[in-house]
Coordinates of C-alpha atoms in Angstrom, one line a residue:
Chain A
M23 CA -14.9 23.4 14.6
F24 CA -12.5 24.6 12.7
D25 CA -11.8 28.7 12.2
P26 CA -8.8 30.1 9.9
N27 CA -6.9 31.4 13.1
R28 CA -6.6 27.2 14.2
T29 CA -5.5 26.3 10.8
A30 CA -3.1 28.4 10.4
H31 CA -1.1 27.7 13.9
L32 CA -1.8 24.1 13.0
A33 CA -0.4 24.3 9.6
E34 CA 2.8 27.0 11.2
L35 CA 3.8 23.8 13.6
S36 CA 3.2 21.5 10.7
K37 CA 5.6 23.6 8.7
L38 CA 3.4 24.2 5.8
E39 CA 2.2 27.7 4.1
F40 CA -1.2 28.1 3.2
T41 CA -2.7 31.1 0.7
D42 CA -5.3 33.3 2.5
E43 CA -8.0 31.1 -0.1
E44 CA -5.8 27.6 0.2
L45 CA -6.6 28.9 4.6
L46 CA -10.2 28.6 4.3
K47 CA -10.6 25.6 1.9
M48 CA -8.1 23.6 4.2
T49 CA -10.2 25.0 7.5
K50 CA -13.2 23.4 5.5
D51 CA -12.1 20.5 5.0
M52 CA -10.2 19.9 8.2
T53 CA -13.5 21.0 10.2
D54 CA -15.1 18.1 8.6
I55 CA -12.8 15.1 9.1
I56 CA -12.7 16.2 12.6
A57 CA -16.5 15.8 13.1
L58 CA -15.6 12.8 11.1
M59 CA -12.9 11.6 14.2
D60 CA -14.6 12.9 17.0
K61 CA -16.4 9.4 16.5
V62 CA -13.3 7.6 18.9
C63 CA -13.5 10.4 21.6
D64 CA -16.5 9.2 23.6
F65 CA -14.6 5.9 23.6
N66 CA -14.2 3.3 26.2
P67 CA -11.2 4.7 28.5
E68 CA -10.8 1.8 30.0
I69 CA -9.3 -0.1 27.1
K70 CA -5.5 0.0 26.9
P71 CA -4.0 2.0 23.9
Y72 CA -2.1 -0.3 21.6
T73 CA 1.3 -0.1 21.0
L74 CA 3.4 -2.1 18.7
D75 CA 4.2 -5.7 20.3
S76 CA 6.5 -7.4 17.4
V77 CA 9.5 -6.2 17.6
D78 CA 12.0 -7.9 19.7
Y79 CA 14.1 -5.8 22.3
D80 CA 16.0 -9.2 23.2
D81 CA 17.0 -9.8 20.1
L82 CA 18.2 -6.2 18.3
R83 CA 20.8 -6.1 16.0
G84 CA 24.5 -5.5 17.5
D85 CA 25.9 -2.2 18.1
T86 CA 28.7 -3.0 15.8
Y87 CA 30.2 -0.1 12.9
K88 CA 29.7 -0.8 9.0
E89 CA 30.8 1.4 6.8
S90 CA 27.4 3.6 5.5
Y91 CA 27.2 4.8 1.9
P92 CA 30.0 7.2 0.7
N93 CA 28.1 11.0 1.0
S94 CA 29.2 12.2 -2.4
E95 CA 26.2 8.8 -3.2
I96 CA 24.4 10.2 -0.5
L97 CA 24.9 13.9 -1.6
K98 CA 23.7 13.4 -5.1
N99 CA 19.9 13.6 -4.3
A100 CA 20.8 17.3 -3.2
K101 CA 20.2 20.3 -4.9
N102 CA 22.8 22.3 -3.3
T103 CA 25.3 21.0 -1.6
K104 CA 29.5 22.7 -1.0
N105 CA 32.2 21.2 0.6
D106 CA 30.4 17.8 1.2
S107 CA 27.9 19.6 2.7
F108 CA 24.5 20.1 2.4
V109 CA 24.2 24.1 2.1
V110 CA 21.1 25.8 4.0
P111 CA 20.7 29.7 4.3
K112 CA 22.5 31.7 6.5
V113 CA 20.7 31.0 10.4
V114 CA 23.2 33.3 12.5
Chain B
M28 CA -1.8 -18.6 -17.0
T29 CA -0.1 -18.8 -13.8
L30 CA 4.0 -17.8 -13.0
R31 CA 4.7 -21.4 -13.0
D32 CA 3.7 -21.3 -16.3
L33 CA 6.1 -19.3 -17.4
R34 CA 8.9 -20.6 -15.6
Y35 CA 8.1 -23.7 -16.7
K36 CA 8.1 -21.7 -20.9
L37 CA 11.3 -20.5 -19.5
D38 CA 13.4 -23.4 -18.5
K39 CA 12.2 -25.0 -21.7
K40 CA 13.0 -22.5 -23.3
E41 CA 9.4 -21.9 -24.7
I42 CA 10.0 -18.7 -24.6
G43 CA 13.1 -15.9 -24.0
A44 CA 13.2 -13.9 -20.7
V45 CA 14.6 -10.8 -23.9
E46 CA 11.2 -11.6 -25.7
L47 CA 9.0 -11.8 -23.6
T48 CA 9.9 -8.6 -21.4
Q49 CA 10.4 -7.0 -25.2
E50 CA 6.8 -8.3 -25.2
Y51 CA 5.4 -5.9 -22.1
L52 CA 7.5 -3.8 -23.2
Q53 CA 5.7 -3.1 -26.7
K54 CA 2.6 -3.8 -24.6
I55 CA 3.2 -0.8 -22.7
K56 CA 4.8 1.4 -25.2
E57 CA 1.5 0.8 -27.3
R58 CA -1.8 0.8 -24.6
D59 CA 0.0 3.0 -21.3
G60 CA -0.4 6.0 -22.8
V61 CA -4.0 6.1 -22.1
I62 CA -3.4 4.1 -18.5
K63 CA -0.7 5.6 -17.3
S64 CA 0.3 3.0 -14.8
Y65 CA 3.5 3.5 -14.6
I66 CA 5.5 6.6 -13.9
T67 CA 8.8 5.3 -15.4
V68 CA 9.5 2.7 -17.3
C69 CA 13.0 1.3 -17.1
Q70 CA 12.9 0.0 -21.4
D71 CA 16.5 -0.8 -21.2
G72 CA 17.5 -1.6 -17.4
A73 CA 14.6 -3.9 -18.3
I74 CA 16.0 -5.8 -21.3
A75 CA 19.6 -5.9 -19.5
Q76 CA 18.5 -7.7 -16.5
A77 CA 16.1 -10.3 -19.0
K78 CA 19.6 -10.5 -21.3
A79 CA 21.3 -11.5 -17.4
A80 CA 18.8 -13.9 -16.4
Q81 CA 18.6 -15.7 -19.7
T82 CA 22.2 -16.1 -19.3
V83 CA 21.3 -17.5 -15.2
I84 CA 18.8 -19.8 -17.5
D85 CA 20.6 -21.3 -20.3
A86 CA 23.5 -22.2 -17.4
G87 CA 21.0 -24.2 -16.1
N88 CA 20.3 -21.9 -13.0
S89 CA 17.3 -20.3 -12.5
K90 CA 15.3 -20.1 -9.7
P91 CA 11.4 -19.0 -9.2
L92 CA 11.8 -15.3 -10.3
T93 CA 14.4 -15.6 -12.9
G94 CA 13.3 -13.8 -16.1
I95 CA 9.9 -13.0 -15.1
P96 CA 9.0 -9.6 -15.4
L97 CA 7.4 -8.0 -13.0
S98 CA 7.0 -4.0 -11.5
V99 CA 7.2 -2.1 -8.8
K100 CA 5.5 0.4 -7.0
D101 CA 7.1 3.2 -7.0
N102 CA 7.2 4.1 -3.1
I103 CA 10.0 1.1 -3.1
C104 CA 13.3 2.1 -3.3
T105 CA 15.3 1.0 -6.4
E106 CA 18.7 2.1 -7.2
G107 CA 19.5 3.9 -9.7
V108 CA 15.9 3.9 -11.1
R109 CA 13.6 7.5 -10.0
T110 CA 11.3 7.0 -6.7
T111 CA 8.8 9.5 -7.2
C112 CA 6.4 8.5 -4.2
A113 CA 4.4 10.2 -6.8
S114 CA 5.3 13.1 -5.7
R115 CA 6.6 16.2 -6.8
M116 CA 8.7 16.4 -3.7
L117 CA 10.5 13.5 -4.6
E118 CA 10.2 14.1 -8.6
D119 CA 13.8 13.7 -8.9
F120 CA 14.7 11.2 -6.0
V121 CA 16.8 8.1 -7.6
P122 CA 17.8 6.2 -4.6
P123 CA 21.6 4.9 -3.6
Y124 CA 20.0 1.3 -2.6
N125 CA 17.5 -1.4 -3.1
A126 CA 14.6 -2.3 -0.4
T127 CA 14.9 -5.8 0.7
A128 CA 12.4 -6.9 -1.4
I129 CA 13.6 -5.7 -4.6
E130 CA 17.5 -7.2 -3.4
K131 CA 15.5 -10.7 -3.3
L132 CA 14.1 -10.2 -6.4
N133 CA 17.1 -9.5 -7.9
A134 CA 18.9 -12.3 -5.7
E135 CA 16.6 -14.2 -8.6
N136 CA 17.6 -12.3 -11.3
Y137 CA 14.2 -10.9 -12.1
V138 CA 13.5 -8.4 -14.7
M139 CA 12.2 -5.2 -13.3
L140 CA 9.3 -2.8 -15.9
G141 CA 9.1 0.0 -14.6
K142 CA 7.8 1.5 -11.4
T143 CA 4.0 2.3 -11.4
N144 CA 1.4 5.0 -10.4
M145 CA -0.1 5.7 -7.0
D146 CA -1.5 8.3 -4.9
E147 CA 0.8 10.3 -3.7
F148 CA 2.6 8.9 -0.3
A149 CA 0.7 5.8 -0.7
M150 CA -2.3 8.1 0.7
G151 CA -5.7 7.6 -0.9
G152 CA -7.5 5.2 -1.9
S153 CA -8.3 6.3 -6.2
S154 CA -4.3 7.3 -6.8
Q155 CA -6.1 10.2 -8.8
T156 CA -3.3 12.4 -6.3
S157 CA -0.2 11.0 -8.1
Y158 CA 1.3 14.5 -8.7
F159 CA 2.0 12.6 -12.4
G160 CA -1.5 12.3 -13.1
G161 CA -3.5 9.3 -12.0
P162 CA -4.4 6.7 -13.9
K163 CA -7.4 4.6 -15.2
N164 CA -9.0 0.9 -15.1
P165 CA -8.6 -0.8 -17.5
Y166 CA -12.4 -2.1 -17.3
S167 CA -13.2 1.6 -18.0
I168 CA -11.5 4.5 -18.6
D169 CA -13.2 7.1 -17.2
R170 CA -12.7 4.8 -14.2
V171 CA -10.7 5.0 -11.0
T172 CA -8.3 2.4 -10.6
G173 CA -8.8 2.5 -6.9
G174 CA -5.7 3.2 -5.0
S175 CA -3.5 3.8 -4.1
S176 CA -1.3 0.5 -5.8
G177 CA -3.1 1.6 -9.0
G178 CA -1.0 1.7 -11.0
A179 CA 0.3 -1.5 -10.1
A180 CA -3.3 -3.2 -10.5
A181 CA -4.2 -1.3 -13.5
A182 CA -0.9 -2.7 -14.8
V183 CA -1.6 -6.3 -14.4
A184 CA -5.3 -5.9 -15.5
A185 CA -3.8 -4.8 -18.7
G186 CA -1.1 -6.9 -19.1
F187 CA 2.0 -5.2 -18.6
C188 CA 3.3 -6.7 -16.3
A189 CA 3.1 -10.7 -15.2
A190 CA 3.0 -9.6 -11.1
A191 CA 3.6 -6.2 -9.4
L192 CA 4.4 -5.3 -5.6
G193 CA 2.3 -3.1 -4.6
S194 CA 2.3 -1.6 -0.2
D195 CA -0.5 -2.0 1.3
T196 CA -1.7 1.0 4.5
G197 CA -5.1 0.8 4.7
G198 CA -6.1 -1.4 1.5
S199 CA -3.6 -0.4 -0.6
V200 CA -3.0 -3.7 -2.5
R201 CA -6.3 -5.2 -2.1
Q202 CA -9.2 -2.0 -3.2
P203 CA -6.9 -1.3 -6.4
S204 CA -6.6 -5.1 -7.0
A205 CA -10.8 -5.4 -6.8
F206 CA -11.3 -2.3 -8.5
C207 CA -9.2 -3.3 -11.5
G208 CA -10.6 -7.3 -11.4
V209 CA -6.9 -8.7 -10.5
T210 CA -5.9 -10.3 -7.4
G211 CA -4.4 -8.6 -5.1
L212 CA -2.6 -9.8 -1.7
K213 CA -1.2 -8.0 1.4
P214 CA 1.3 -9.9 3.7
T215 CA 0.7 -10.1 8.4
Y216 CA 3.2 -7.3 9.2
G217 CA 6.4 -8.1 9.6
A218 CA 6.3 -10.6 7.6
V219 CA 7.7 -8.7 4.0
S220 CA 10.7 -6.5 5.4
R221 CA 9.2 -2.1 5.3
W222 CA 13.8 -1.5 4.4
G223 CA 13.2 0.9 1.6
L224 CA 9.6 1.1 1.1
I225 CA 9.5 5.3 1.9
A226 CA 7.5 5.4 5.2
F227 CA 4.2 6.0 5.4
A228 CA 2.4 5.0 8.1
S229 CA 5.4 2.4 9.7
S230 CA 3.1 0.2 12.4
L231 CA 0.7 -0.2 9.4
D232 CA 2.6 -0.2 6.2
Q233 CA 3.3 -3.5 4.8
I234 CA 5.0 -4.8 0.9
G235 CA 2.1 -6.2 -1.4
V236 CA 1.6 -8.3 -4.2
V237 CA -0.7 -7.8 -7.0
A238 CA -1.3 -10.8 -9.3
N239 CA -3.4 -12.2 -11.5
N240 CA -4.4 -15.1 -9.4
A241 CA -3.7 -15.7 -5.9
F242 CA -1.3 -18.8 -6.8
D243 CA 1.0 -16.0 -8.0
T244 CA 0.7 -13.8 -5.1
G245 CA 2.0 -16.9 -2.7
Y246 CA 4.9 -17.5 -5.6
I247 CA 5.8 -13.9 -5.5
L248 CA 5.4 -13.8 -1.4
N249 CA 7.7 -17.3 -1.8
T250 CA 10.2 -15.2 -2.7
I251 CA 10.7 -11.7 0.0
H252 CA 9.5 -13.0 2.9
G253 CA 11.0 -13.2 5.9
Y254 CA 13.5 -11.8 8.8
D255 CA 15.9 -8.2 7.7
E256 CA 17.8 -7.2 10.1
N257 CA 17.8 -3.6 9.2
D258 CA 14.0 -3.4 9.7
A259 CA 13.5 -4.7 13.4
T260 CA 9.7 -5.0 12.5
S261 CA 10.0 -7.4 10.4
S262 CA 9.7 -11.2 11.9
A263 CA 11.2 -14.6 11.5
A264 CA 7.4 -16.4 11.8
A265 CA 7.1 -16.0 8.0
K266 CA 8.3 -19.5 6.9
G267 CA 7.1 -19.3 3.3
G268 CA 5.6 -22.7 1.9
Y269 CA 3.6 -19.8 0.8
T270 CA 1.6 -22.3 -2.4
K271 CA 2.1 -25.4 -0.3
L272 CA -2.1 -25.4 0.5
V273 CA -3.6 -24.7 -3.2
G274 CA -5.1 -27.2 -4.5
S275 CA -5.5 -29.4 -0.9
D276 CA -9.0 -30.1 0.1
I277 CA -10.7 -26.8 1.9
S278 CA -13.8 -28.4 2.9
K279 CA -13.2 -28.5 6.5
L280 CA -12.6 -25.1 7.0
R281 CA -14.3 -22.6 8.9
I282 CA -15.6 -19.3 7.4
G283 CA -16.9 -16.3 9.0
V284 CA -18.8 -14.2 7.2
P285 CA -18.7 -10.3 9.9
K286 CA -22.2 -8.5 9.1
E287 CA -20.8 -5.5 9.6
F288 CA -19.0 -5.7 6.6
L289 CA -22.3 -6.6 4.4
D290 CA -24.6 -3.8 5.7
G291 CA -22.1 -0.8 4.8
S292 CA -22.0 -2.5 1.0
S293 CA -23.9 -1.9 -1.9
D294 CA -26.4 -4.5 -2.9
E295 CA -24.4 -5.6 -6.1
V296 CA -21.2 -6.2 -3.5
K297 CA -23.7 -7.8 -0.7
A298 CA -25.0 -10.1 -3.4
A299 CA -21.5 -11.2 -5.0
V300 CA -20.2 -11.9 -1.8
L301 CA -22.7 -13.9 -0.5
K302 CA -23.3 -15.4 -3.3
A303 CA -19.2 -15.9 -2.7
A304 CA -19.9 -17.7 0.3
D305 CA -23.1 -19.9 -0.6
F306 CA -20.1 -21.7 -3.3
Y307 CA -18.1 -22.2 -0.3
K308 CA -21.2 -23.8 1.5
S309 CA -21.4 -26.2 -1.7
L310 CA -17.8 -27.5 -1.0
G311 CA -18.3 -28.3 3.2
C312 CA -17.6 -25.6 4.4
E313 CA -19.3 -24.3 7.5
I314 CA -20.3 -20.6 6.9
I315 CA -20.1 -18.5 10.0
E316 CA -22.7 -15.3 10.6
C317 CA -19.8 -13.1 12.6
S318 CA -19.3 -9.9 13.9
L319 CA -16.6 -7.0 14.5
P320 CA -18.3 -4.5 16.5
S321 CA -16.3 -1.5 16.6
L322 CA -15.7 -1.4 12.9
E323 CA -18.0 1.1 13.2
Y324 CA -14.9 3.3 15.0
A325 CA -12.2 2.4 13.0
V326 CA -12.0 4.3 9.8
S327 CA -11.9 7.0 12.0
A328 CA -9.2 5.2 14.1
Y329 CA -7.4 4.0 10.8
Y330 CA -6.9 7.7 10.3
L331 CA -5.9 9.4 12.7
I332 CA -3.0 6.5 13.4
S333 CA -1.9 7.0 9.9
S334 CA -1.7 10.2 9.9
A335 CA 0.0 11.0 12.7
E336 CA 2.7 8.0 12.1
A337 CA 2.5 10.3 8.1
A338 CA 3.4 14.0 9.7
S339 CA 5.8 12.6 12.2
N340 CA 8.1 10.3 9.1
L341 CA 7.0 13.0 6.2
S342 CA 8.8 16.1 8.4
R343 CA 12.2 14.9 7.4
F344 CA 11.3 15.7 4.2
D345 CA 12.2 19.9 4.6
G346 CA 14.2 20.7 1.2
I347 CA 17.6 20.2 2.4
K348 CA 18.0 16.9 3.1
Y349 CA 15.4 15.3 1.9
G350 CA 12.7 16.5 -1.5
S351 CA 12.6 19.2 -3.7
R352 CA 13.8 22.4 -2.8
S353 CA 12.2 25.8 -3.1
G354 CA 14.0 28.2 -5.3
L355 CA 12.2 30.4 -2.4
G356 CA 13.0 31.2 0.7
E357 CA 15.7 33.6 2.8
D358 CA 15.9 32.3 5.8
F359 CA 15.7 28.9 7.3
N360 CA 11.9 28.1 8.1
E361 CA 10.8 29.7 5.1
L362 CA 12.8 27.7 2.9
I363 CA 11.7 24.4 4.4
K364 CA 7.8 25.9 4.3
N365 CA 8.1 26.2 0.6
S366 CA 9.4 23.2 -0.3
R367 CA 6.4 21.3 1.7
R368 CA 4.4 23.7 0.4
E369 CA 5.5 24.0 -3.5
G370 CA 6.6 19.4 -3.1
F371 CA 3.4 18.0 -1.2
G372 CA 0.0 18.0 -2.9
D373 CA -3.8 18.7 -0.9
E374 CA -4.2 15.8 0.6
V375 CA -0.6 14.5 1.4
K376 CA -1.4 18.7 3.7
R377 CA -4.5 16.9 4.5
R378 CA -3.0 13.8 6.3
I379 CA 0.0 15.6 7.4
M380 CA -2.0 18.9 9.1
L381 CA -5.0 15.5 10.9
G382 CA -1.6 13.4 12.5
N383 CA -0.8 16.9 14.1
Y384 CA -3.7 17.5 15.5
A385 CA -4.2 14.1 17.3
L386 CA -0.9 14.4 18.6
C387 CA -1.0 18.1 20.0
S388 CA -1.1 17.5 23.1
G389 CA -4.8 19.5 24.1
Y390 CA -6.0 16.4 21.8
Y391 CA -3.9 13.7 22.7
D392 CA -5.3 11.7 24.8
A393 CA -8.9 12.0 23.0
Y394 CA -8.1 11.7 19.6
Y395 CA -4.8 9.4 18.7
N396 CA -4.9 6.7 22.3
N397 CA -8.3 6.3 21.6
A398 CA -7.6 5.5 18.1
R399 CA -4.8 3.3 19.7
R400 CA -8.1 1.8 22.3
I401 CA -9.9 1.1 19.1
R402 CA -6.7 -0.9 17.7
T403 CA -6.7 -3.3 21.0
Q404 CA -10.3 -3.7 20.6
I405 CA -10.6 -4.3 17.0
R406 CA -7.1 -7.2 17.2
K407 CA -9.0 -8.5 20.2
E408 CA -12.7 -8.9 18.6
Y409 CA -10.4 -10.3 15.6
A410 CA -8.9 -13.2 18.3
A411 CA -12.8 -13.9 19.1
I412 CA -13.6 -13.9 15.8
F413 CA -10.7 -16.8 15.2
E414 CA -11.4 -18.8 17.9
K415 CA -14.7 -19.8 15.6
C416 CA -13.3 -19.7 12.0
D417 CA -10.2 -20.1 9.9
V418 CA -10.8 -17.5 7.7
I419 CA -12.9 -14.3 7.1
L420 CA -14.7 -13.4 4.1
T421 CA -15.8 -9.7 3.5
P422 CA -16.5 -7.2 0.6
T423 CA -13.1 -5.4 -0.9
A424 CA -15.1 -2.3 -1.4
P425 CA -18.3 -1.0 -0.8
T426 CA -19.0 -0.3 -4.2
T427 CA -17.1 -0.4 -7.3
A428 CA -14.8 1.7 -9.1
Y429 CA -16.4 5.0 -9.5
K430 CA -16.0 7.7 -11.8
I431 CA -12.7 9.6 -11.8
G432 CA -13.9 13.3 -10.3
C433 CA -16.6 11.8 -9.2
Q434 CA -14.9 11.8 -5.1
E435 CA -12.2 12.6 -4.5
N436 CA -13.1 16.6 -3.4
D437 CA -14.6 15.3 -0.7
P438 CA -11.6 13.7 2.1
V439 CA -14.3 12.0 3.5
K440 CA -16.8 10.6 1.2
M441 CA -13.3 8.8 0.1
Y442 CA -12.0 8.3 3.9
L443 CA -15.1 6.4 4.3
A444 CA -14.7 4.6 1.2
D445 CA -12.2 2.7 3.3
I446 CA -14.2 0.9 6.0
C447 CA -13.8 -2.6 4.7
T448 CA -10.1 -2.9 4.2
V449 CA -8.4 -0.9 6.8
T450 CA -9.2 -3.2 9.9
V451 CA -7.1 -6.0 8.9
N452 CA -4.2 -2.9 8.5
I453 CA -5.0 -2.5 12.2
A454 CA -4.7 -5.7 13.4
G455 CA -1.6 -7.0 11.2
L456 CA -3.2 -9.8 9.6
P457 CA -3.0 -10.7 6.3
A458 CA -5.7 -10.1 3.6
I459 CA -6.1 -11.6 0.0
S460 CA -8.3 -10.5 -2.4
T461 CA -10.1 -11.5 -5.5
T462 CA -12.3 -10.5 -7.8
C463 CA -16.4 -12.7 -7.6
G464 CA -18.7 -10.7 -9.7
Y465 CA -19.3 -7.6 -12.3
D466 CA -22.2 -5.0 -11.5
L467 CA -24.1 -4.4 -14.5
D468 CA -21.9 -1.9 -15.9
G469 CA -19.8 -4.8 -16.5
M470 CA -16.8 -3.5 -13.3
P471 CA -15.5 -6.2 -11.5
I472 CA -16.9 -6.5 -7.9
G473 CA -13.9 -6.9 -5.2
M474 CA -14.2 -10.2 -2.0
S475 CA -11.0 -10.3 0.4
L476 CA -10.9 -13.9 2.5
T477 CA -8.7 -12.3 5.9
G478 CA -6.0 -15.6 8.1
K479 CA -5.2 -15.4 10.9
A480 CA -1.3 -13.8 11.1
F481 CA 1.1 -16.0 9.8
D482 CA -1.4 -18.4 8.1
E483 CA -0.8 -16.5 4.6
R484 CA -1.2 -20.2 2.6
T485 CA -4.5 -21.0 4.0
I486 CA -6.3 -18.4 2.2
I487 CA -4.2 -18.0 -0.8
A488 CA -5.9 -22.0 -1.3
V489 CA -9.5 -20.7 -0.1
C490 CA -8.7 -18.0 -2.9
D491 CA -7.5 -20.0 -5.2
R492 CA -9.9 -22.7 -5.2
F493 CA -12.7 -19.7 -6.0
E494 CA -10.7 -18.9 -9.0
K495 CA -10.8 -22.2 -10.1
D496 CA -14.6 -22.0 -11.2
F497 CA -15.1 -18.3 -11.4
E498 CA -14.6 -16.8 -15.0
R499 CA -13.0 -13.5 -15.5
K500 CA -14.4 -11.0 -17.6
E501 CA -11.4 -10.1 -19.5
C502 CA -10.6 -6.1 -19.6
M503 CA -9.0 -4.0 -22.6
R504 CA -6.0 -5.8 -23.0

C-alpha cells in the first residue's frame, strides 16, 4: 500500500516533483498499479531470470577512434550554452 | 494497390514521384486537421526528396522504395527534422543524425511525408497521451487509434501515406493497426537496428512497419532489416527475402491457437479469430489448440521490465544535456526536477515511478527479478508451442477501438488491454496483425500471426493468404 510519504520518496529518487494534489493522485495510481504488479511476487523462484542473449560479445566493433559530431551540432538542442559547453546553475 | 504496384507505376512513368507526393500532401492538408495523425508535415522536404527520386527513376536506377511516400513515427530520429516523441520534453529537438532505418530508406531515395503522432515516449495504447493531442480513428473519429503508433496506423488507414514506420515495445505497431483496420508487422528483436530509435525499453523496443497489406510490410522490411554495428543487439540472422513466400502453398502449415488469448477477449473478437482459424483449416492447414499458461503473468512482467528500463533510459532527460529546460530552479537538482515535472506527462511519470520502485533494493527481487523469471518461462512456453506449430494465431487486442476518454485515466485498465501483444515482445518474436472482421459498430477486429524468431517470411505469407480472401471495409479516405 502506497502512502504519500512513500510516493514523495520515490519521486525524489526519480527526480520528479508533484504538487500536493498530484501527489495524492499518484499515490492512488501507484497503489492500483502495484496491486497489479503483485501478481509476479509468488512466481517460481527456481526459474533463472532472463538475460538478453542476443549480443555476441566476441564480435563487438573495434575500439577505434572515429570523428564524432562537432560540438556546435550537438549543442544546437541545448537551451543554454557558453564557450562550447552546457551552462548549469552554480553548484559550488 | 501494393507498394510493388506503385513501384511499377513510377517506373513506367504512369505517375511521377513529385505528383504522387503532392497527392498525399494535399490529402494531409485537407483532412488531417481532424485525424491529427501527423505532428510534423515535411511539405518542402518531401517535394525536394521526390524531385531527387524522380531523377533516379529517370536515370533507370530506381530501387524498391525510390519515390515512395512514407511517414515516420516521431520517436525515430530524422536529421534536421524535429523529432518530439510526442512530448513537451522534446518539443524542439532536432536530431543531428538519422536512425539507421532512415539511412537505409534514404539510400533508396524514399520520400518522408512527415512525422506521425504517438503516445508520449511510446508509453500507452491509445495515443491519447501525446502532448500534441491524440489522433482520431479514421473509422470513427470518436474512437482511439490505439497506440503507441496510433498516428502511423491512422495515416495509413486514411490514405495519408503509402506505408509507415512505427515502433513496437509491447504491441505498439500491431494494436493500432488492428484498431485502424490496417496491417502491422513487429519484426523479430534484432531484425531492425534500434540506432536512432529514442529508447523506451531497450530489451523490448523494435522498429516495425504499418501498411495496407502484409506484402507491403515485408517489402519495407526488405530495405530496413539487418545488422548494424551501432546496435549491438541487432542481428545478422535477419537475412531479407521477406516477401519470398507470398503466394506459396501454405496448406501444410500447422497453426496453433492458444486458448488463454481467446478466453480474455470479447465475443465478437473471439468469433472473428475463430472464423479466421476455420478459413486456414479450409485451406488444409492443421489447427492445433495449444496453451501459454504464463499469459496470466505477462502484463505485470511486461510493465515491470519495460518501466524499469524506461526509468533508466529517461533519466538522461535533465533539461541540461537532453530535453527542454525549465525556467525555474535555483540549483542543479531543482532545475532537473522542474524540467522533468514540466517536460513529462502523467503516464511517463507513472512509468518512471513504477520502474524505480521495481529497481529499489528492497523490492528488486520480488518485482524485477520475478518479472525476468516470467520472461524466461514465457520464452520456454513459446518454444514448446513452436515444436508443434509453425505459426500462432491470436487476437491482436481483446476488444476493438474504444471511445476517446473512456479508459485513458485508468492506468490499470489500460495496461490490462495489452494482454494479447506483450508476450511477443517478451519473447522477442515476430508477429503481424491484420483485420479479420468488424464489430457491430463497424470497427475493425485484428488478429495476429506470431512466428519463430527471424521467420517473418512465413507469417507474412500466411497473413497475405488471409488478406487475399478477406474484404476490407473502407474508412474515410
